[in-house]
């Protein structure tokens, strides 16, 4: 359809000269002897994926490429006799102000859906929003559109854009010869982006494409090296629709000299349009084919991210990352040119430092860099696989990582601790943990790869070994209290049956938490247990009862959550089960000799606490409070 020879060659020659003056060579990190494949420039799965970038991400990308726009053309022009860009622009009939694509807006008309693209709503839109709307409507990767604009007009990285570049942003319908009538009214930024995306879809979907277009997928195609026919050609088996579309758009392939030359070096009979597309894409966005690779001679599969290859040693991991594929075969020389990173596990890191657990193509984010990461067997300093933002975007968004996991094929819920999954043996154990009752459901193969730890018992659970009569009560996931009497659990209101556990499970816990008693500290507050409830102990009652801070065990929030709190709190008036009422002062209980005396003293139902006989017995008996005269 389009004869792109003149414009493609022009920008092959001029673009690198301009860039060498204006900015750092964008291909500085890309090997000149690249892995370019003439028959598979970019895979269909990559090229036709419209979900790789949001409009905001496109805008951020444009901002990053031009941090400062030379609106007034004050920078040096690099041309003799024209000190500034503005001077050169005026000479060429393009005076300032200039505009960069990051700041560009266009009045977009509404477009109806057709066989190739969905409808697009009109309005004033930024370049980023236009690119997103069009590529989403036409199912083209917005990354590919950014690359197309760059290789055609250099706009993405240009900090003093000229009107011509926006008018023919994608080079659509720019012919060496007279343009056909179908090219009428196709200039302007929106139309250029829209018609380029639409025709790239049409190459594959048009029922008459074999007669309309010169290059076809899954067939041998004769492709020239240059508009000059004397430069020769070669037959290429074009493997996919995306590659056929690129050749229909820019109908030349690089010759061996162009591939071997350093980026920016022009060679005789070279054609650079499709090579530049490839180079820009891998330099900006990573692999053009999918990021899972291996060689013909070696079965090791690697995940490629940037210039690093990460070995994959597990079929489970390979399946988890299958969205990075399809698997492709590459040359050994290409793999050798990459740095080898750590073996891929279940954890990856994004460019912004975020950590994710990967399962079945879904990424689950960690909300902190301490507890959860450690519980999954890592530290934040571990050598994680570093994915690009585009690779992260290929993974579906999942919920945040939780302490609890389960397999998709059984009902066992596991508690993650230091890289091991600990089975919870009862629903009560689960609910007593005082954590959200939500868990991540992973594929059974993924769950099976996580080492299994000892059974998990919830706080306040009572356990013992088969060969020993000592009973323990669970404080948390690693500590036990020893019971030398059942009175503390009765006073605290702990209702749990004693379970006999294995030696292996017992070894998971330490018994250095000490003896359990009925005085506990929860969330920086002191409580005393009696009659099955715990009562807040104020500073006043601490003094009245003669308590000191070290009387209270720091049991932890999970343990505390399993206790029933009496909202009244501990007071100085207490009543035992037999109806006796006492007033407590400096650790001594003094009995009231009559109910009238109690009332006259200030006792009421609201300020009197029911206590057990054990609690009352623990107080020193003092003189009775006499009747009032």
XYZ file of C-alpha atoms in Angstrom:
629
model
C 0.000 0.000 0.000
C 2.624 2.524 1.007
C 5.974 3.209 -0.578
C 7.897 4.371 2.477
C 11.366 4.375 0.903
C 12.204 8.074 0.818
C 11.047 8.964 4.326
C 12.471 5.806 5.911
C 15.860 6.392 4.370
C 15.800 10.075 5.224
C 15.271 9.388 8.904
C 17.738 6.513 8.896
C 20.386 8.983 7.768
C 19.333 12.099 9.646
C 17.860 10.913 12.918
C 21.048 9.528 14.389
C 22.996 12.609 13.349
C 20.457 14.819 15.142
C 20.341 12.585 18.184
C 24.112 12.478 18.491
C 24.040 16.255 18.831
C 20.968 16.645 21.001
C 20.863 13.708 23.417
C 22.679 10.599 24.536
C 22.476 7.816 21.950
C 19.290 5.936 22.863
C 20.787 2.680 21.614
C 23.898 2.871 23.784
C 22.870 -0.234 25.744
C 21.751 -2.274 22.709
C 24.145 -4.608 20.972
C 24.828 -3.721 17.339
C 24.876 -7.450 16.515
C 21.361 -7.757 17.908
C 18.903 -10.622 17.903
C 16.897 -9.035 15.086
C 14.939 -11.669 13.152
C 13.795 -10.559 9.724
C 10.961 -13.090 9.738
C 9.767 -12.283 13.261
C 10.431 -8.640 14.095
C 7.868 -8.652 16.902
C 5.429 -11.305 18.092
C 1.689 -10.963 17.606
C 1.154 -11.399 21.364
C 3.255 -8.306 22.027
C 2.241 -6.189 19.047
C -1.518 -6.645 19.411
C -1.672 -6.257 23.208
C -3.408 -2.903 23.905
C -3.152 -3.174 27.698
C 0.558 -2.642 28.303
C 0.287 1.036 29.311
C -2.392 3.323 30.699
C -2.778 6.915 29.507
C -1.023 8.102 32.681
C 1.856 5.701 32.075
C 2.164 6.903 28.480
C 2.244 10.499 29.728
C 4.925 9.648 32.278
C 6.933 7.945 29.554
C 6.688 11.010 27.302
C 7.728 13.240 30.203
C 10.735 11.041 30.891
C 11.940 11.272 27.296
C 11.808 15.087 27.258
C 12.379 16.420 30.783
C 12.662 19.975 29.430
C 10.997 21.280 26.266
C 12.888 23.962 24.304
C 9.734 25.923 23.560
C 11.520 29.092 22.504
C 14.355 27.393 20.629
C 17.101 28.882 22.788
C 19.440 25.893 22.608
C 22.316 25.880 20.103
C 21.260 24.743 16.650
C 24.568 23.109 15.756
C 24.355 24.680 12.322
C 26.842 27.199 11.040
C 25.460 30.705 10.846
C 22.423 29.932 12.988
C 23.349 30.224 16.674
C 20.081 29.020 18.125
C 17.368 26.602 17.117
C 15.012 29.545 16.773
C 17.401 31.102 14.237
C 17.460 27.872 12.251
C 13.698 27.518 12.535
C 13.068 31.002 11.207
C 15.417 30.263 8.319
C 13.328 27.171 7.495
C 10.058 29.028 7.918
C 9.270 27.470 11.297
C 9.688 30.174 13.960
C 9.106 29.527 17.684
C 7.279 28.664 19.822
C 7.867 24.925 19.458
C 5.937 22.119 21.051
C 6.931 18.741 22.481
C 4.689 15.724 22.221
C 4.395 15.550 26.003
C 2.565 18.919 25.922
C 0.607 18.387 22.708
C -3.211 18.421 22.599
C -5.529 17.896 19.649
C -9.239 18.327 19.021
C -10.301 14.750 18.332
C -13.427 13.970 16.308
C -15.672 11.094 17.307
C -15.061 8.018 15.186
C -17.561 5.239 14.604
C -16.614 1.591 14.937
C -15.771 -0.391 11.830
C -14.364 -3.825 11.002
C -10.912 -2.888 12.297
C -11.361 -0.539 15.276
C -13.925 0.191 17.949
C -15.524 3.626 18.247
C -13.626 6.557 19.753
C -15.223 9.476 21.591
C -14.180 12.939 20.520
C -12.930 15.888 22.548
C -9.768 17.771 23.350
C -7.154 15.207 24.326
C -3.469 15.001 25.076
C -1.124 13.030 22.848
C -0.913 10.369 25.572
C -4.699 10.014 25.732
C -4.959 9.903 21.945
C -2.381 7.121 21.762
C -4.169 5.176 24.488
C -7.662 5.644 23.036
C -6.612 4.711 19.514
C -4.500 1.685 20.420
C -7.206 0.389 22.739
C -9.863 0.840 20.048
C -7.698 -0.806 17.380
C -6.050 -3.436 19.657
C -2.487 -2.290 19.048
C 0.209 -2.153 21.711
C 0.640 1.529 22.696
C 4.346 0.796 23.082
C 4.442 -0.138 19.397
C 2.700 3.131 18.516
C 5.227 5.148 20.541
C 8.036 3.369 18.708
C 6.371 3.937 15.330
C 6.077 7.678 16.011
C 9.708 7.813 17.096
C 11.115 5.920 14.138
C 9.024 7.934 11.684
C 9.384 11.478 13.008
C 11.587 11.322 16.109
C 8.823 13.083 18.062
C 8.978 11.061 21.270
C 12.498 12.197 22.153
C 12.405 15.583 20.380
C 12.540 18.606 22.674
C 11.630 21.120 19.912
C 8.967 19.519 17.758
C 7.999 21.162 14.464
C 4.465 21.245 13.017
C 5.476 18.920 10.170
C 6.343 16.191 12.662
C 2.879 16.311 14.223
C 1.180 16.635 10.837
C 2.759 13.357 9.664
C 3.471 11.804 13.062
C 3.289 8.161 11.971
C 4.254 8.651 8.319
C 0.871 7.353 7.237
C 0.248 7.993 3.537
C 3.614 9.685 3.042
C 4.567 8.473 -0.440
C 7.559 8.997 -2.683
C 5.114 9.192 -5.545
C 1.690 10.774 -5.726
C -0.519 9.662 -2.853
C -3.733 7.868 -3.816
C -7.153 9.455 -3.212
C -7.600 7.266 -0.137
C -4.892 9.320 1.572
C -6.930 12.534 1.498
C -7.525 14.096 4.892
C -5.131 11.846 6.831
C -2.731 14.450 8.159
C -2.767 15.762 11.728
C -1.660 13.975 14.865
C -4.883 12.171 15.752
C -5.589 11.058 12.189
C -2.026 9.873 11.723
C -2.178 7.750 14.879
C -5.666 6.471 14.129
C -5.085 5.535 10.495
C -1.747 3.928 11.280
C -3.280 1.748 13.983
C -6.272 0.945 11.799
C -4.190 -0.129 8.804
C -1.965 -2.298 11.017
C -5.135 -4.145 12.008
C -6.445 -4.142 8.447
C -3.336 -5.942 7.214
C -4.534 -8.966 9.174
C -8.320 -8.660 9.067
C -9.116 -7.514 5.540
C -10.627 -10.445 3.623
C -8.929 -9.157 0.459
C -5.554 -8.601 2.053
C -3.768 -11.028 -0.267
C -4.579 -8.809 -3.229
C -4.309 -5.465 -1.434
C -1.016 -5.972 0.408
C 2.403 -7.170 -0.677
C 3.575 -9.101 2.376
C 1.791 -11.997 4.032
C 2.313 -14.021 7.215
C 3.365 -17.702 7.327
C 4.666 -17.456 3.765
C 7.925 -16.862 1.958
C 8.111 -13.167 1.002
C 10.704 -11.517 -1.214
C 11.825 -8.405 0.685
C 14.284 -5.861 -0.654
C 17.205 -4.341 1.185
C 16.686 -0.826 -0.143
C 14.444 1.245 -2.447
C 17.256 0.910 -4.957
C 16.510 -2.433 -6.618
C 20.191 -2.966 -7.404
C 20.818 -3.389 -3.659
C 19.185 -6.787 -3.873
C 16.680 -8.708 -1.833
C 16.242 -11.916 0.120
C 13.420 -14.363 0.612
C 12.095 -14.283 4.175
C 9.648 -16.609 5.838
C 7.433 -14.090 7.616
C 6.251 -15.904 10.733
C 3.402 -13.744 11.994
C 0.887 -11.032 11.244
C 2.684 -8.264 13.143
C 5.863 -8.725 11.120
C 3.922 -8.825 7.841
C 2.203 -5.587 8.887
C 5.498 -3.837 9.574
C 6.778 -4.819 6.131
C 3.580 -3.597 4.496
C 4.095 -0.316 6.339
C 7.857 -0.078 5.652
C 8.737 -2.561 2.887
C 12.462 -3.127 3.442
C 14.687 -5.280 5.614
C 18.199 -4.408 6.852
C 21.041 -6.092 5.012
C 23.906 -7.853 6.785
C 26.051 -4.699 6.789
C 23.300 -2.649 8.443
C 22.828 -5.302 11.111
C 26.563 -5.516 11.795
C 27.140 -1.756 11.929
C 26.987 0.212 15.145
C 23.666 1.993 15.693
C 23.754 5.367 13.955
C 26.187 4.206 11.287
C 24.881 4.334 7.719
C 26.012 1.631 5.320
C 25.633 1.253 1.592
C 22.221 -0.113 0.591
C 21.057 -0.041 4.198
C 17.411 0.380 5.151
C 16.684 1.177 8.776
C 12.927 1.578 9.311
C 12.181 -1.890 10.672
C 15.561 -2.235 12.339
C 14.972 1.062 14.130
C 11.518 -0.128 15.205
C 13.109 -3.226 16.707
C 15.923 -1.344 18.395
C 13.721 1.335 19.908
C 11.300 -1.266 21.210
C 13.873 -3.421 22.987
C 15.700 -0.378 24.337
C 12.525 1.184 25.740
C 10.243 -1.743 26.525
C 12.182 -5.004 26.522
C 11.728 -8.089 24.387
C 9.713 -7.905 21.190
C 8.932 -11.595 21.228
C 8.022 -12.487 24.747
C 10.578 -12.798 27.477
C 10.895 -16.572 27.887
C 13.812 -17.852 25.826
C 16.104 -20.847 25.353
C 18.561 -22.077 22.755
C 18.140 -25.093 20.497
C 21.039 -26.880 22.172
C 20.243 -26.162 25.822
C 16.940 -26.830 27.552
C 17.391 -24.147 30.218
C 14.651 -21.552 29.932
C 15.406 -17.960 30.897
C 13.277 -14.970 31.700
C 14.883 -11.960 30.006
C 14.439 -8.551 31.589
C 16.478 -5.711 30.181
C 20.018 -6.978 29.704
C 19.724 -9.719 32.341
C 18.640 -13.325 31.923
C 17.162 -15.199 34.889
C 17.218 -19.024 34.816
C 13.926 -20.829 35.403
C 14.487 -24.193 37.066
C 10.902 -25.107 37.930
C 7.936 -25.937 35.730
C 5.737 -24.305 38.360
C 7.583 -21.002 37.948
C 7.473 -21.348 34.170
C 3.707 -21.770 34.273
C 3.373 -18.848 36.686
C 5.205 -16.631 34.183
C 3.701 -18.030 30.986
C 2.187 -14.605 30.244
C 5.743 -13.461 29.525
C 5.895 -15.879 26.576
C 5.545 -17.430 24.164
C 8.751 -19.394 24.559
C 11.132 -18.589 21.741
C 14.447 -19.998 20.586
C 17.384 -17.611 20.408
C 21.016 -17.746 19.468
C 23.608 -18.731 22.042
C 25.480 -15.527 21.243
C 22.449 -13.507 22.288
C 22.164 -15.270 25.646
C 25.909 -14.932 26.185
C 25.598 -11.173 25.748
C 23.241 -10.966 28.745
C 24.178 -10.864 32.416
C 22.992 -13.898 34.376
C 20.786 -13.063 37.362
C 19.468 -15.252 40.185
C 17.188 -18.200 39.535
C 13.555 -17.155 39.217
C 11.494 -17.971 42.287
C 8.077 -16.871 43.408
C 9.141 -13.299 44.243
C 9.903 -10.454 41.822
C 10.664 -6.761 42.147
C 9.241 -3.933 40.014
C 11.219 -0.856 38.893
C 9.708 1.235 41.703
C 10.903 -1.260 44.324
C 7.570 -2.997 44.881
C 7.749 -6.682 45.751
C 5.284 -9.220 44.419
C 4.495 -12.890 44.901
C 3.695 -14.489 41.535
C 1.159 -17.246 40.993
C -0.530 -18.317 37.749
C 0.184 -15.043 35.985
C -1.134 -12.982 38.911
C 0.947 -10.610 41.018
C 0.171 -10.200 44.712
C 1.796 -7.191 46.326
C 3.543 -7.021 49.682
C 2.409 -4.136 51.849
C 5.562 -3.935 53.963
C 9.201 -4.877 53.785
C 9.379 -6.757 57.072
C 6.852 -9.240 58.425
C 5.141 -10.535 55.301
C 8.302 -10.718 53.207
C 10.105 -12.620 55.951
C 7.144 -14.935 56.480
C 7.336 -15.899 52.816
C 10.994 -16.837 53.243
C 12.728 -13.739 51.904
C 14.221 -10.468 53.051
C 14.004 -7.180 51.227
C 17.710 -7.508 50.434
C 17.252 -10.861 48.694
C 18.458 -11.036 45.054
C 15.050 -10.780 43.418
C 14.293 -10.931 39.725
C 14.004 -7.332 38.496
C 11.092 -6.972 36.070
C 10.467 -3.982 33.846
C 7.261 -1.993 34.274
C 5.992 -3.496 31.027
C 6.579 -7.020 32.318
C 4.881 -6.161 35.601
C 1.905 -4.926 33.590
C 1.634 -8.286 31.823
C 0.821 -9.860 35.186
C -2.763 -9.534 36.336
C -3.418 -7.586 39.516
C -4.264 -9.750 42.502
C -4.993 -8.987 46.138
C -2.292 -8.110 48.628
C -0.278 -10.938 50.114
C -1.763 -12.303 53.328
C -0.381 -14.385 56.184
C -2.822 -17.133 55.199
C -2.823 -19.282 52.070
C -4.668 -22.300 50.796
C -4.575 -24.549 47.764
C -7.292 -24.433 45.149
C -7.930 -28.167 45.541
C -8.343 -28.679 49.295
C -9.654 -26.856 52.332
C -6.512 -26.720 54.470
C -5.577 -23.187 55.439
C -1.911 -22.508 56.138
C -0.179 -19.842 58.191
C 2.997 -18.555 56.520
C 5.992 -18.215 58.828
C 9.658 -17.851 57.833
C 9.196 -19.445 54.456
C 7.099 -22.406 55.624
C 3.395 -23.146 55.508
C 1.981 -24.247 58.852
C -1.376 -26.058 58.711
C -4.077 -24.678 61.004
C -5.743 -27.633 62.681
C -9.112 -26.073 63.564
C -11.322 -23.107 62.793
C -10.847 -21.886 66.372
C -7.068 -21.838 65.850
C -7.637 -19.687 62.786
C -10.040 -17.217 64.394
C -7.882 -16.863 67.500
C -4.990 -15.427 65.460
C -6.649 -11.985 65.435
C -5.791 -11.382 61.793
C -8.170 -10.742 58.869
C -10.010 -13.907 57.871
C -8.885 -13.720 54.252
C -6.395 -15.903 52.468
C -4.679 -16.131 49.113
C -5.735 -19.115 47.033
C -2.805 -20.499 45.025
C -2.560 -23.314 42.544
C -1.868 -26.639 44.204
C 1.464 -26.938 42.397
C 2.594 -23.605 43.848
C 1.445 -24.524 47.375
C 3.275 -27.854 47.081
C 6.562 -26.029 46.439
C 6.380 -24.248 49.803
C 8.042 -26.285 52.588
C 5.619 -27.476 55.234
C 6.206 -26.547 58.852
C 4.705 -27.806 62.073
C 0.999 -27.600 62.794
C -0.149 -24.171 63.904
C -2.156 -23.684 67.102
C -3.823 -20.382 67.865
C -3.215 -18.182 70.910
C -4.882 -19.525 74.097
C -4.874 -23.094 72.706
C -3.963 -25.700 75.372
C -1.511 -28.402 74.293
C 0.657 -31.165 75.764
C 2.953 -33.972 74.652
C 1.831 -37.595 74.801
C 4.620 -38.618 77.171
C 4.385 -35.668 79.548
C 1.575 -34.369 81.702
C 2.652 -30.738 81.618
C 0.050 -28.561 79.945
C 1.020 -25.460 77.991
C -1.010 -22.604 76.613
C -0.043 -20.985 73.315
C 1.029 -17.354 73.573
C 1.753 -16.754 69.873
C 3.167 -18.572 66.862
C 6.420 -19.432 68.641
C 5.991 -19.222 72.442
C 4.179 -21.175 75.148
C 3.148 -20.425 78.711
C 3.426 -23.230 81.222
C 0.408 -24.028 83.389
C 1.037 -25.156 86.961
C -2.646 -24.723 87.779
C -5.899 -24.422 85.871
C -6.941 -21.452 87.984
C -5.386 -18.792 85.674
C -7.311 -20.038 82.622
C -10.550 -20.122 84.636
C -9.944 -16.615 85.895
C -9.065 -15.348 82.413
C -12.028 -17.111 80.837
C -10.009 -19.286 78.459
C -12.221 -22.082 77.195
C -10.102 -24.658 75.411
C -9.697 -28.395 75.448
C -6.237 -29.843 75.890
C -4.832 -31.397 72.713
C -1.974 -33.864 72.553
C 0.546 -32.890 69.863
C 3.632 -34.490 68.339
C 7.193 -33.935 69.456
C 7.853 -32.206 66.124
C 5.036 -29.722 66.643
C 6.163 -29.061 70.190
C 9.711 -28.291 69.035
C 8.328 -25.372 67.017
C 7.578 -23.538 70.249
C 9.781 -22.297 73.044
C 8.563 -22.627 76.638
C 10.420 -19.619 77.960
C 7.365 -17.380 78.223
C 7.040 -18.413 81.886
C 4.046 -19.355 84.011
C 0.640 -18.088 83.013
C -1.111 -15.939 85.589
C -4.326 -13.967 85.671
C -2.681 -10.567 85.395
C -1.965 -9.574 81.784
C -0.920 -6.511 79.807
C -2.716 -5.811 76.536
C -2.037 -2.873 74.235
C -0.188 -0.979 76.960
C -2.977 -1.455 79.488
C -3.080 -3.696 82.548
C -5.881 -6.185 83.156
C -6.688 -8.699 85.870
C -8.789 -11.790 85.211
C -11.456 -13.081 87.533
C -14.678 -15.004 87.079
C -13.901 -15.598 83.396
C -13.422 -11.953 82.396
C -10.562 -9.483 82.418
C -10.914 -6.070 84.040
C -8.962 -2.938 83.279
C -6.713 -1.881 86.150
C -6.378 1.892 86.424
C -3.545 3.717 88.141
C -5.784 4.262 91.143
C -6.688 0.598 91.460
C -3.059 -0.426 90.895
C -2.214 1.442 94.100
C -5.292 0.251 95.978
C -4.545 -3.406 95.232
C -0.822 -3.063 95.759
C -0.005 -4.187 92.215
C 3.269 -3.275 90.499
C 3.932 -3.281 86.725
C 5.970 -6.499 86.640
C 2.973 -8.399 88.036
C 1.426 -8.237 84.544
C 2.399 -10.504 81.633
C 2.832 -8.879 78.206
C 0.769 -11.488 76.363
C 0.398 -9.808 72.961
C -2.586 -8.493 71.020
C -3.615 -11.852 69.510
C -3.778 -13.510 72.932
C -5.676 -10.520 74.309
C -8.227 -10.673 71.505
C -9.359 -14.050 72.836
C -10.191 -12.671 76.286
C -13.546 -11.208 77.305
C -13.179 -7.706 78.714
C -15.528 -6.492 81.458
C -16.211 -2.903 80.461
C -16.648 -1.881 84.103
C -12.982 -2.327 84.936
C -11.615 -3.314 88.324
C -12.947 -1.187 91.195
C -12.294 -1.061 94.912
C -15.657 -2.646 95.676
C -15.743 -6.428 95.076
C -18.373 -9.070 95.708
C -17.722 -12.821 96.018
C -20.040 -15.632 94.988
C -21.399 -16.022 98.543
C -22.557 -12.412 98.581
C -19.743 -10.978 100.727
C -18.764 -7.440 99.729
C -15.351 -5.928 100.382
C -13.606 -2.629 99.954
C -9.971 -2.879 98.861
C -7.326 -0.530 100.177
C -3.510 -0.902 99.903
C -3.790 -4.561 99.026
C -6.151 -5.363 101.899
C -9.800 -6.344 101.656
C -12.118 -5.035 104.315
C -15.570 -6.575 104.646
C -18.756 -4.577 105.060
C -20.738 -5.777 108.071
C -24.042 -4.723 106.595
C -25.527 -3.764 103.266
C -26.466 -0.366 104.672
C -22.857 0.281 105.586
C -21.869 -0.653 102.002
C -24.384 1.768 100.545
C -23.444 4.556 102.936
C -19.814 4.013 102.045
C -20.604 4.705 98.393
C -21.017 1.196 97.022
C -23.421 0.702 94.094
C -24.175 -1.969 91.565
C -22.296 0.063 88.973
C -19.044 0.327 90.916
C -18.922 -3.169 92.362
C -17.216 -6.046 90.551
C -18.071 -9.727 90.961
C -14.881 -11.673 91.706
C -14.071 -15.323 92.318
C -13.345 -16.750 95.719
C -9.786 -17.366 94.509
C -9.380 -13.678 93.690
C -10.720 -12.628 97.068
C -8.573 -15.182 98.894
C -5.501 -13.658 97.289
C -6.141 -10.373 99.077
C -4.997 -9.832 102.664
C -7.891 -9.629 105.086
C -8.101 -6.432 107.072
C -10.455 -5.072 109.716
C -14.121 -4.979 108.870
C -15.622 -1.647 108.011
C -17.838 -0.785 111.022
C -21.454 0.131 110.818
C -22.134 3.830 110.642
C -23.425 5.184 113.951
